Amino acid sequence: MATDMILYWGSDSPFCWRVMIVLEEKNLQDYNSRMLSFEKGEHKSQEVMNINPRGQLPTFKDGNNIVNESYGACLYLESKYKSQGNKLIPECPAEQAVMYQRMFETNTFGQKAGDVIYYTWYVPEGERHDSAVKRNREALTAELNLWEMYLQKASGPFIAGKSFSLADACVFPIIAFLFRFGLCEKRYPKLAAYYNSVKTRPSIKASWPPTWLESQAENPQLLKDI
Amino acid sequence: MATDMILYWGSDSPFCWRVMIVLEEKNLQDYNSRMLSFEKGEHKSQEVMNINPRGQLPTFKDGNNIVNESYGACLYLESKYKSQGNKLIPECPAEQAVMYQRMFETNTFGQKAGDVIYYTWYVPEGERHDSAVKRNREALTAELNLWEMYLQKASGPFIAGKSFSLADACVFPIIAFLFRFGLCEKRYPKLAAYYNSVKTRPSIKASWPPTWLESQAENPQLLKDI
């Protein structure tokens, strides 16, 4: 029963998406869902700020318990509902090590993707430099090659091996963003195979960003040469 | 027994420090410790790169299990040695929620601190802007005020309440860095009280950055007006 839970989320946020995937995987679909618009500034509304002084999405409350940080919400849900739905942290220390390693490497992966995709959003006009754009694109390429290698060496179809885990919930949204912005499937065949396989999973389909069903990215070719 | 463990670390890294604190808290002091020099580029040595293709510290291996990401290493150690040493994740969901929330908010805290302290290190000379420096300092001030408020509202002497937890292991090194770079104790009395209290804890004293005992920061007044 997740009727005591409320999730405020935005459609274009990989951080929100990972929490939504975990809620699906743990069979907690009956949570209260509030989709907000970043464009309209709804993440800064009083309703959100009361729960999350950072005014960011996701904002998540379970009864009186607040966990807005996406990694934190994922771990909290897996811990509280350990025996419900799919097990998202393996028991065996060897598998757990890979799982935690990949899970938190998504922090760097997401940053490097964001530095390229959202450069003009993050950096004010007078502070932009072609040298920074070039460096960011090179850093993302290096990062993509690392993940391509991880998938090549993985002991199963998922990012940390045989089972879908919190690491997949955290990395899939980033990979989906990259392909939405034009990442070349031929240049990153393992990432493409992973993306095309995992996107059919029920938890992913059920939480697919609704705005993506309506329209393509503003700049759908941004990453085609990365 | 931690003789199968090896940690490569650098003295000026809050990310390394948090793993060292957890090793102390879990009574795993007999791990193999390799202090490396960032200045000499030892984090890019083949010995490290074989375990960590990112060439970053911490680099951590337990037998054949590799967890280099600091959050991951903390969670892995707490999970594997749950009943050894101090318990670093509370059982109760309400306490766990606060613990995870604070633990992962340190990601933003560390970034905002780094944006100020390491600006000239991260940003090439031709790309620096006074406007960015000003914005970064303002963002750090806002962040500090948030943490000051968290400590004011905390239900105990630690960052997530009554017990020392992974959240403390993750946040203490950042707070220690800020005071090393001149943060004003009078302006942030709760942070100062927390810092002065927690720094006497055995796990913190045992893992105190050795280079800090020898010399002060390069710019020990950098944050005095923040």
Tab-separated table of C-alpha atoms in Angstrom:
chain	number	residue	atom	x	y	z
A	1	MET	CA	0.000	0.000	0.000
A	2	ALA	CA	1.569	3.225	-1.141
A	3	THR	CA	-1.403	5.515	-0.616
A	4	ASP	CA	0.570	7.338	2.097
A	5	MET	CA	3.254	8.216	-0.448
A	6	ILE	CA	3.416	11.278	-2.626
A	7	LEU	CA	5.904	11.912	-5.395
A	8	TYR	CA	6.272	15.287	-7.084
A	9	TRP	CA	8.119	14.833	-10.348
A	10	GLY	CA	8.923	16.411	-13.693
A	11	SER	CA	8.809	14.700	-17.045
A	12	ASP	CA	12.313	15.614	-18.204
A	13	SER	CA	14.275	14.536	-15.150
A	14	PRO	CA	16.382	11.366	-15.003
A	15	PHE	CA	16.475	11.826	-11.209
A	16	CYS	CA	12.683	11.617	-10.941
A	17	TRP	CA	12.505	8.774	-13.401
A	18	ARG	CA	14.779	6.520	-11.331
A	19	VAL	CA	12.503	6.830	-8.291
A	20	MET	CA	9.450	6.089	-10.443
A	21	ILE	CA	11.125	2.959	-11.813
A	22	VAL	CA	11.838	1.745	-8.277
A	23	LEU	CA	8.235	2.419	-7.204
A	24	GLU	CA	7.076	0.280	-10.147
A	25	GLU	CA	9.572	-2.500	-9.433
A	26	LYS	CA	8.476	-2.653	-5.796
A	27	ASN	CA	4.774	-2.864	-6.741
A	28	LEU	CA	4.004	0.500	-5.203
A	29	GLN	CA	2.049	1.846	-8.176
A	30	ASP	CA	-0.717	3.268	-6.026
A	31	TYR	CA	1.427	6.158	-4.764
A	32	ASN	CA	0.085	9.675	-5.195
A	33	SER	CA	1.688	11.094	-8.298
A	34	ARG	CA	1.981	14.841	-8.965
A	35	MET	CA	3.540	15.746	-12.272
A	36	LEU	CA	4.826	19.334	-12.201
A	37	SER	CA	6.180	21.613	-14.897
A	38	PHE	CA	9.772	22.852	-14.617
A	39	GLU	CA	8.989	25.424	-17.315
A	40	LYS	CA	6.208	26.950	-15.250
A	41	GLY	CA	8.464	26.895	-12.157
A	42	GLU	CA	6.099	24.601	-10.282
A	43	HIS	CA	9.070	22.902	-8.558
A	44	LYS	CA	9.485	26.168	-6.620
A	45	SER	CA	5.841	26.213	-5.458
A	46	GLN	CA	5.092	26.452	-1.745
A	47	GLU	CA	3.662	22.926	-1.777
A	48	VAL	CA	7.050	21.554	-2.862
A	49	MET	CA	9.180	23.955	-0.795
A	50	ASN	CA	7.338	22.842	2.364
A	51	ILE	CA	8.720	19.342	1.838
A	52	ASN	CA	11.915	20.176	-0.013
A	53	PRO	CA	13.659	23.465	0.832
A	54	ARG	CA	15.809	23.025	-2.274
A	55	GLY	CA	12.731	23.342	-4.494
A	56	GLN	CA	13.836	20.430	-6.642
A	57	LEU	CA	12.223	17.361	-8.127
A	58	PRO	CA	11.908	14.580	-7.181
A	59	THR	CA	10.260	15.539	-3.921
A	60	PHE	CA	9.114	12.430	-2.104
A	61	LYS	CA	7.220	11.839	1.103
A	62	ASP	CA	6.126	8.531	2.642
A	63	GLY	CA	3.848	9.312	5.575
A	64	ASN	CA	6.008	11.700	7.587
A	65	ASN	CA	9.278	10.450	6.098
A	66	ILE	CA	10.889	12.702	3.517
A	67	VAL	CA	13.560	11.520	1.089
A	68	ASN	CA	13.999	13.909	-1.812
A	69	GLU	CA	17.447	12.822	-2.947
A	70	SER	CA	16.898	10.270	-5.703
A	71	TYR	CA	19.619	7.844	-4.565
A	72	GLY	CA	18.261	8.104	-1.047
A	73	ALA	CA	14.658	7.457	-2.114
A	74	CYS	CA	15.741	4.382	-4.087
A	75	LEU	CA	17.650	2.933	-1.110
A	76	TYR	CA	14.888	3.825	1.335
A	77	LEU	CA	12.228	2.087	-0.777
A	78	GLU	CA	14.341	-1.016	-1.335
A	79	SER	CA	15.058	-1.236	2.394
A	80	LYS	CA	11.469	-0.670	3.544
A	81	TYR	CA	9.978	-3.025	0.933
A	82	LYS	CA	12.796	-5.533	0.800
A	83	SER	CA	10.572	-8.571	0.314
A	84	GLN	CA	7.991	-6.896	-1.946
A	85	GLY	CA	8.243	-6.818	-5.732
A	86	ASN	CA	11.668	-7.296	-7.317
A	87	LYS	CA	14.792	-7.451	-5.180
A	88	LEU	CA	16.944	-4.520	-6.325
A	89	ILE	CA	20.092	-5.033	-4.220
A	90	PRO	CA	21.765	-8.448	-4.537
A	91	GLU	CA	22.613	-10.334	-1.330
A	92	CYS	CA	26.035	-11.635	-2.335
A	93	PRO	CA	28.871	-9.178	-1.520
A	94	ALA	CA	30.564	-9.708	-4.917
A	95	GLU	CA	27.400	-8.791	-6.830
A	96	GLN	CA	26.629	-6.019	-4.364
A	97	ALA	CA	30.061	-4.475	-4.953
A	98	VAL	CA	29.461	-4.173	-8.712
A	99	MET	CA	25.937	-2.938	-8.104
A	100	TYR	CA	26.994	-0.116	-5.759
A	101	GLN	CA	29.956	0.776	-7.965
A	102	ARG	CA	27.810	1.204	-11.090
A	103	MET	CA	24.970	2.843	-9.161
A	104	PHE	CA	27.160	5.687	-7.948
A	105	GLU	CA	29.185	6.023	-11.125
A	106	THR	CA	25.925	7.255	-12.638
A	107	ASN	CA	26.599	10.451	-10.727
A	108	THR	CA	29.581	11.220	-12.966
A	109	PHE	CA	27.803	9.875	-16.050
A	110	GLY	CA	24.794	12.128	-15.447
A	111	GLN	CA	27.019	15.141	-14.847
A	112	LYS	CA	29.000	14.630	-18.045
A	113	ALA	CA	25.805	14.138	-20.040
A	114	GLY	CA	24.278	17.243	-18.450
A	115	ASP	CA	27.400	19.334	-19.126
A	116	VAL	CA	26.843	18.725	-22.853
A	117	ILE	CA	23.038	18.618	-23.129
A	118	TYR	CA	22.334	21.547	-20.793
A	119	TYR	CA	25.439	23.704	-21.361
A	120	THR	CA	23.514	26.752	-22.567
A	121	TRP	CA	20.992	26.243	-19.773
A	122	TYR	CA	23.597	26.072	-16.984
A	123	VAL	CA	26.126	28.611	-18.236
A	124	PRO	CA	25.120	32.277	-18.676
A	125	GLU	CA	25.657	33.677	-22.176
A	126	GLY	CA	28.670	35.858	-21.352
A	127	GLU	CA	30.509	32.953	-19.719
A	128	ARG	CA	30.330	30.405	-22.533
A	129	HIS	CA	33.486	29.169	-24.272
A	130	ASP	CA	33.980	26.931	-27.307
A	131	SER	CA	36.932	25.372	-25.458
A	132	ALA	CA	34.617	24.296	-22.621
A	133	VAL	CA	32.061	22.881	-25.068
A	134	LYS	CA	34.828	20.881	-26.767
A	135	ARG	CA	36.212	19.634	-23.434
A	136	ASN	CA	32.737	18.637	-22.226
A	137	ARG	CA	32.055	16.683	-25.415
A	138	GLU	CA	35.393	14.876	-25.132
A	139	ALA	CA	34.698	14.045	-21.486
A	140	LEU	CA	31.286	12.611	-22.416
A	141	THR	CA	32.864	10.501	-25.164
A	142	ALA	CA	35.379	9.052	-22.685
A	143	GLU	CA	32.559	8.370	-20.245
A	144	LEU	CA	30.447	6.628	-22.909
A	145	ASN	CA	33.382	4.402	-23.818
A	146	LEU	CA	33.696	3.361	-20.174
A	147	TRP	CA	30.028	2.333	-19.982
A	148	GLU	CA	30.271	0.563	-23.346
A	149	MET	CA	33.151	-1.425	-21.833
A	150	TYR	CA	31.205	-2.157	-18.637
A	151	LEU	CA	28.347	-3.613	-20.677
A	152	GLN	CA	30.795	-5.652	-22.738
A	153	LYS	CA	32.229	-7.177	-19.554
A	154	ALA	CA	28.933	-7.507	-17.648
A	155	SER	CA	28.055	-11.008	-16.480
A	156	GLY	CA	24.454	-10.639	-17.653
A	157	PRO	CA	22.060	-8.437	-19.604
A	158	PHE	CA	21.893	-5.750	-16.905
A	159	ILE	CA	24.408	-3.096	-15.931
A	160	ALA	CA	25.591	-4.955	-12.835
A	161	GLY	CA	25.035	-8.493	-14.094
A	162	LYS	CA	22.234	-11.015	-14.129
A	163	SER	CA	19.451	-9.098	-12.389
A	164	PHE	CA	17.802	-5.739	-12.802
A	165	SER	CA	18.984	-3.646	-9.825
A	166	LEU	CA	19.074	-0.120	-8.409
A	167	ALA	CA	22.053	0.450	-10.715
A	168	ASP	CA	19.773	-0.057	-13.731
A	169	ALA	CA	17.090	2.186	-12.255
A	170	CYS	CA	19.755	4.893	-11.930
A	171	VAL	CA	21.572	4.483	-15.242
A	172	PHE	CA	18.741	3.681	-17.657
A	173	PRO	CA	17.217	7.185	-17.586
A	174	ILE	CA	20.606	8.733	-18.419
A	175	ILE	CA	21.120	6.376	-21.352
A	176	ALA	CA	17.577	7.050	-22.583
A	177	PHE	CA	18.287	10.798	-22.486
A	178	LEU	CA	21.431	10.354	-24.547
A	179	PHE	CA	19.615	8.449	-27.292
A	180	ARG	CA	16.799	11.001	-27.242
A	181	PHE	CA	19.417	13.642	-27.989
A	182	GLY	CA	20.781	11.718	-30.945
A	183	LEU	CA	23.490	9.394	-29.618
A	184	CYS	CA	24.567	7.096	-32.474
A	185	GLU	CA	23.453	3.490	-31.937
A	186	LYS	CA	26.136	2.174	-34.306
A	187	ARG	CA	28.958	3.893	-32.434
A	188	TYR	CA	27.816	2.538	-29.064
A	189	PRO	CA	26.377	-0.887	-29.905
A	190	LYS	CA	26.368	-2.260	-26.342
A	191	LEU	CA	24.645	0.813	-24.960
A	192	ALA	CA	22.139	0.641	-27.824
A	193	ALA	CA	21.428	-3.058	-27.202
A	194	TYR	CA	21.015	-2.392	-23.482
A	195	TYR	CA	18.716	0.564	-24.141
A	196	ASN	CA	16.537	-1.310	-26.633
A	197	SER	CA	16.244	-4.330	-24.388
A	198	VAL	CA	15.578	-2.590	-21.063
A	199	LYS	CA	13.120	-0.053	-22.491
A	200	THR	CA	10.584	-2.855	-22.980
A	201	ARG	CA	10.600	-3.709	-19.271
A	202	PRO	CA	7.179	-3.040	-17.676
A	203	SER	CA	8.552	-0.683	-14.982
A	204	ILE	CA	10.257	1.421	-17.659
A	205	LYS	CA	7.267	1.504	-19.996
A	206	ALA	CA	4.938	2.450	-17.141
A	207	SER	CA	7.173	5.374	-16.125
A	208	TRP	CA	8.204	6.594	-19.591
A	209	PRO	CA	8.314	10.427	-19.641
A	210	PRO	CA	4.889	11.496	-20.915
A	211	THR	CA	6.276	14.531	-22.747
A	212	TRP	CA	8.551	12.244	-24.768
A	213	LEU	CA	5.504	10.492	-26.209
A	214	GLU	CA	4.260	13.820	-27.543
A	215	SER	CA	7.358	15.369	-29.082
A	216	GLN	CA	11.038	14.855	-29.812
A	217	ALA	CA	13.896	16.687	-28.066
A	218	GLU	CA	14.472	20.350	-28.906
A	219	ASN	CA	17.796	19.431	-30.454
A	220	PRO	CA	17.465	15.756	-31.434
A	221	GLN	CA	20.814	15.681	-33.280
A	222	LEU	CA	22.930	17.285	-30.525
A	223	LEU	CA	24.910	14.122	-29.779
A	224	LYS	CA	25.050	12.502	-33.209
A	225	ASP	CA	28.814	13.105	-33.573
A	226	ILE	CA	29.758	12.242	-29.972
B	1	MET	CA	39.793	-9.135	9.444
B	2	ALA	CA	40.464	-6.609	6.757
B	3	THR	CA	43.825	-7.903	5.574
B	4	ASP	CA	42.220	-8.720	2.203
B	5	MET	CA	41.297	-5.075	1.760
B	6	ILE	CA	43.376	-2.396	0.113
B	7	LEU	CA	42.557	1.297	0.034
B	8	TYR	CA	44.451	3.759	-2.148
B	9	TRP	CA	43.788	7.258	-0.922
B	10	GLY	CA	44.986	10.847	-0.996
B	11	SER	CA	45.323	13.146	1.980
B	12	ASP	CA	43.304	16.047	0.598
B	13	SER	CA	40.205	14.196	-0.492
B	14	PRO	CA	36.911	14.273	1.407
B	15	PHE	CA	35.830	11.285	-0.708
B	16	CYS	CA	38.712	9.149	0.566
B	17	TRP	CA	38.253	10.368	4.094
B	18	ARG	CA	34.645	9.189	4.316
B	19	VAL	CA	35.664	5.620	3.435
B	20	MET	CA	38.470	5.730	6.002
B	21	ILE	CA	36.031	6.893	8.679
B	22	VAL	CA	33.713	3.977	7.886
B	23	LEU	CA	36.614	1.484	8.004
B	24	GLU	CA	37.457	2.827	11.481
B	25	GLU	CA	33.849	2.740	12.664
B	26	LYS	CA	33.482	-0.870	11.526
B	27	ASN	CA	36.692	-1.946	13.320
B	28	LEU	CA	38.470	-2.739	10.072
B	29	GLN	CA	41.670	-0.865	10.904
B	30	ASP	CA	43.915	-3.635	9.648
B	31	TYR	CA	43.176	-2.901	5.973
B	32	ASN	CA	46.118	-2.276	3.678
B	33	SER	CA	46.510	1.443	3.375
B	34	ARG	CA	48.298	3.128	0.459
B	35	MET	CA	48.566	6.876	0.669
B	36	LEU	CA	49.250	8.357	-2.766
B	37	SER	CA	50.137	11.856	-3.907
B	38	PHE	CA	47.737	13.696	-6.223
B	39	GLU	CA	50.499	16.235	-6.907
B	40	LYS	CA	52.823	13.557	-8.207
B	41	GLY	CA	49.968	12.071	-10.274
B	42	GLU	CA	50.158	8.752	-8.439
B	43	HIS	CA	46.370	8.327	-8.758
B	44	LYS	CA	46.995	7.749	-12.470
B	45	SER	CA	49.594	5.021	-11.847
B	46	GLN	CA	49.109	1.627	-13.473
B	47	GLU	CA	48.559	0.037	-10.051
B	48	VAL	CA	45.509	2.239	-9.518
B	49	MET	CA	44.288	2.176	-13.128
B	50	ASN	CA	44.198	-1.649	-13.025
B	51	ILE	CA	41.549	-1.433	-10.312
B	52	ASN	CA	39.972	1.879	-11.213
B	53	PRO	CA	39.884	2.872	-14.895
B	54	ARG	CA	38.933	6.404	-13.839
B	55	GLY	CA	42.315	6.836	-12.116
B	56	GLN	CA	40.680	8.406	-9.081
B	57	LEU	CA	40.976	8.067	-5.336
B	58	PRO	CA	39.574	6.414	-3.327
B	59	THR	CA	40.307	3.130	-5.059
B	60	PHE	CA	39.135	0.262	-2.912
B	61	LYS	CA	39.347	-3.497	-3.251
B	62	ASP	CA	38.127	-6.159	-0.817
B	63	GLY	CA	39.406	-9.527	-2.052
B	64	ASN	CA	38.164	-9.520	-5.645
B	65	ASN	CA	35.392	-7.018	-4.984
B	66	ILE	CA	36.021	-3.502	-6.227
B	67	VAL	CA	34.060	-0.473	-5.014
B	68	ASN	CA	35.816	2.779	-5.851
B	69	GLU	CA	32.860	5.129	-5.547
B	70	SER	CA	32.942	6.491	-2.009
B	71	TYR	CA	29.183	6.255	-1.378
B	72	GLY	CA	29.285	2.715	-2.731
B	73	ALA	CA	32.227	1.688	-0.548
B	74	CYS	CA	30.477	3.067	2.547
B	75	LEU	CA	27.264	1.142	1.806
B	76	TYR	CA	29.155	-2.026	0.862
B	77	LEU	CA	31.147	-2.006	4.112
B	78	GLU	CA	28.093	-1.314	6.261
B	79	SER	CA	26.199	-4.123	4.551
B	80	LYS	CA	29.017	-6.694	4.717
B	81	TYR	CA	29.919	-5.861	8.337
B	82	LYS	CA	26.449	-5.027	9.574
B	83	SER	CA	26.931	-6.481	13.042
B	84	GLN	CA	30.576	-5.419	13.494
B	85	GLY	CA	31.618	-2.108	15.032
B	86	ASN	CA	29.126	0.745	15.037
B	87	LYS	CA	25.819	0.464	13.192
B	88	LEU	CA	25.877	3.218	10.576
B	89	ILE	CA	22.396	2.863	9.051
B	90	PRO	CA	19.473	3.057	11.497
B	91	GLU	CA	16.828	0.310	11.332
B	92	CYS	CA	13.754	2.480	11.783
B	93	PRO	CA	12.386	3.819	8.466
B	94	ALA	CA	11.855	7.341	9.862
B	95	GLU	CA	15.486	7.623	10.975
B	96	GLN	CA	16.660	5.928	7.816
B	97	ALA	CA	14.834	8.495	5.681
B	98	VAL	CA	16.675	11.409	7.312
B	99	MET	CA	19.945	9.497	7.160
B	100	TYR	CA	19.704	8.800	3.410
B	101	GLN	CA	18.446	12.307	2.692
B	102	ARG	CA	21.413	13.970	4.429
B	103	MET	CA	23.894	11.410	3.123
B	104	PHE	CA	23.112	12.197	-0.504
B	105	GLU	CA	22.647	15.921	-0.015
B	106	THR	CA	26.388	15.902	0.683
B	107	ASN	CA	26.789	15.463	-3.057
B	108	THR	CA	25.464	18.982	-3.660
B	109	PHE	CA	27.259	20.334	-0.578
B	110	GLY	CA	30.595	18.941	-1.764
B	111	GLN	CA	30.065	20.314	-5.260
B	112	LYS	CA	29.259	23.811	-4.049
B	113	ALA	CA	32.250	23.790	-1.706
B	114	GLY	CA	34.484	22.520	-4.518
B	115	ASP	CA	33.189	25.149	-6.956
B	116	VAL	CA	34.548	27.823	-4.611
B	117	ILE	CA	37.667	26.168	-3.166
B	118	TYR	CA	38.922	24.649	-6.416
B	119	TYR	CA	37.653	27.187	-8.965
B	120	THR	CA	41.093	28.047	-10.350
B	121	TRP	CA	41.976	24.349	-10.370
B	122	TYR	CA	38.861	23.250	-12.315
B	123	VAL	CA	38.457	26.186	-14.676
B	124	PRO	CA	41.235	27.004	-17.220
B	125	GLU	CA	42.595	30.541	-16.977
B	126	GLY	CA	40.949	31.881	-20.139
B	127	GLU	CA	37.518	30.676	-19.047
B	128	ARG	CA	37.334	32.287	-15.603
B	129	HIS	CA	34.735	34.947	-14.834
B	130	ASP	CA	34.211	37.121	-11.766
B	131	SER	CA	30.474	36.637	-12.252
B	132	ALA	CA	30.903	32.874	-11.864
B	133	VAL	CA	33.072	33.289	-8.761
B	134	LYS	CA	30.399	35.538	-7.229
B	135	ARG	CA	27.600	33.122	-8.139
B	136	ASN	CA	29.523	30.159	-6.710
B	137	ARG	CA	30.161	31.972	-3.430
B	138	GLU	CA	26.473	32.901	-3.149
B	139	ALA	CA	25.453	29.307	-3.851
B	140	LEU	CA	27.817	28.049	-1.137
B	141	THR	CA	26.401	30.571	1.341
B	142	ALA	CA	22.856	29.354	0.627
B	143	GLU	CA	24.014	25.768	1.014
B	144	LEU	CA	25.736	26.516	4.334
B	145	ASN	CA	22.572	28.125	5.646
B	146	LEU	CA	20.623	24.976	4.786
B	147	TRP	CA	23.031	22.754	6.745
B	148	GLU	CA	23.050	25.217	9.633
B	149	MET	CA	19.254	24.851	9.700
B	150	TYR	CA	19.453	21.041	9.509
B	151	LEU	CA	21.716	20.985	12.557
B	152	GLN	CA	19.400	23.362	14.373
B	153	LYS	CA	16.466	21.007	13.769
B	154	ALA	CA	18.353	17.736	14.254
B	155	SER	CA	16.979	15.441	16.940
B	156	GLY	CA	20.458	14.743	18.321
B	157	PRO	CA	24.108	15.780	18.121
B	158	PHE	CA	24.692	14.129	14.735
B	159	ILE	CA	23.637	15.243	11.279
B	160	ALA	CA	20.764	12.752	11.067
B	161	GLY	CA	19.906	12.626	14.747
B	162	LYS	CA	20.939	10.631	17.758
B	163	SER	CA	23.566	8.311	16.298
B	164	PHE	CA	26.679	8.728	14.219
B	165	SER	CA	25.783	7.360	10.763
B	166	LEU	CA	26.977	7.138	7.163
B	167	ALA	CA	25.579	10.656	6.743
B	168	ASP	CA	28.162	11.929	9.266
B	169	ALA	CA	30.959	9.966	7.587
B	170	CYS	CA	30.015	11.687	4.331
B	171	VAL	CA	29.418	15.230	5.569
B	172	PHE	CA	32.093	15.663	8.227
B	173	PRO	CA	35.025	15.759	5.774
B	174	ILE	CA	33.304	18.507	3.751
B	175	ILE	CA	32.683	20.588	6.865
B	176	ALA	CA	36.282	20.068	8.004
B	177	PHE	CA	37.505	21.294	4.600
B	178	LEU	CA	35.399	24.433	4.879
B	179	PHE	CA	36.825	25.347	8.286
B	180	ARG	CA	40.338	24.581	7.046
B	181	PHE	CA	39.740	27.180	4.339
B	182	GLY	CA	38.648	29.800	6.824
B	183	LEU	CA	34.897	29.433	7.297
B	184	CYS	CA	33.821	31.739	10.125
B	185	GLU	CA	32.793	29.821	13.261
B	186	LYS	CA	30.740	32.763	14.538
B	187	ARG	CA	28.693	33.018	11.364
B	188	TYR	CA	27.874	29.311	11.355
B	189	PRO	CA	27.626	28.418	15.054
B	190	LYS	CA	25.811	25.100	14.603
B	191	LEU	CA	28.266	23.893	11.977
B	192	ALA	CA	31.145	25.011	14.218
B	193	ALA	CA	29.726	23.193	17.251
B	194	TYR	CA	29.166	20.057	15.169
B	195	TYR	CA	32.692	20.254	13.741
B	196	ASN	CA	34.342	20.782	17.116
B	197	SER	CA	32.382	17.998	18.723
B	198	VAL	CA	32.702	15.338	16.006
B	199	LYS	CA	36.387	15.988	15.319
B	200	THR	CA	37.241	14.437	18.706
B	201	ARG	CA	35.615	11.120	17.749
B	202	PRO	CA	38.199	8.300	17.584
B	203	SER	CA	37.364	7.348	13.964
B	204	ILE	CA	37.871	10.939	12.854
B	205	LYS	CA	41.087	11.457	14.782
B	206	ALA	CA	42.525	8.191	13.486
B	207	SER	CA	41.810	9.172	9.868
B	208	TRP	CA	42.687	12.884	10.064
B	209	PRO	CA	44.490	13.960	6.855
B	210	PRO	CA	48.203	13.642	7.649
B	211	THR	CA	49.157	16.626	5.475
B	212	TRP	CA	46.831	18.817	7.568
B	213	LEU	CA	48.901	18.085	10.646
B	214	GLU	CA	51.973	19.459	8.879
B	215	SER	CA	50.711	22.650	7.275
B	216	GLN	CA	47.731	24.926	6.844
B	217	ALA	CA	45.742	25.333	3.613
B	218	GLU	CA	47.320	27.267	0.740
B	219	ASN	CA	44.682	29.939	1.137
B	220	PRO	CA	43.461	29.644	4.751
B	221	GLN	CA	41.306	32.791	4.546
B	222	LEU	CA	39.497	31.947	1.296
B	223	LEU	CA	36.105	31.472	2.959
B	224	LYS	CA	36.298	33.980	5.798
B	225	ASP	CA	33.659	36.276	4.232
B	226	ILE	CA	31.317	33.514	3.044
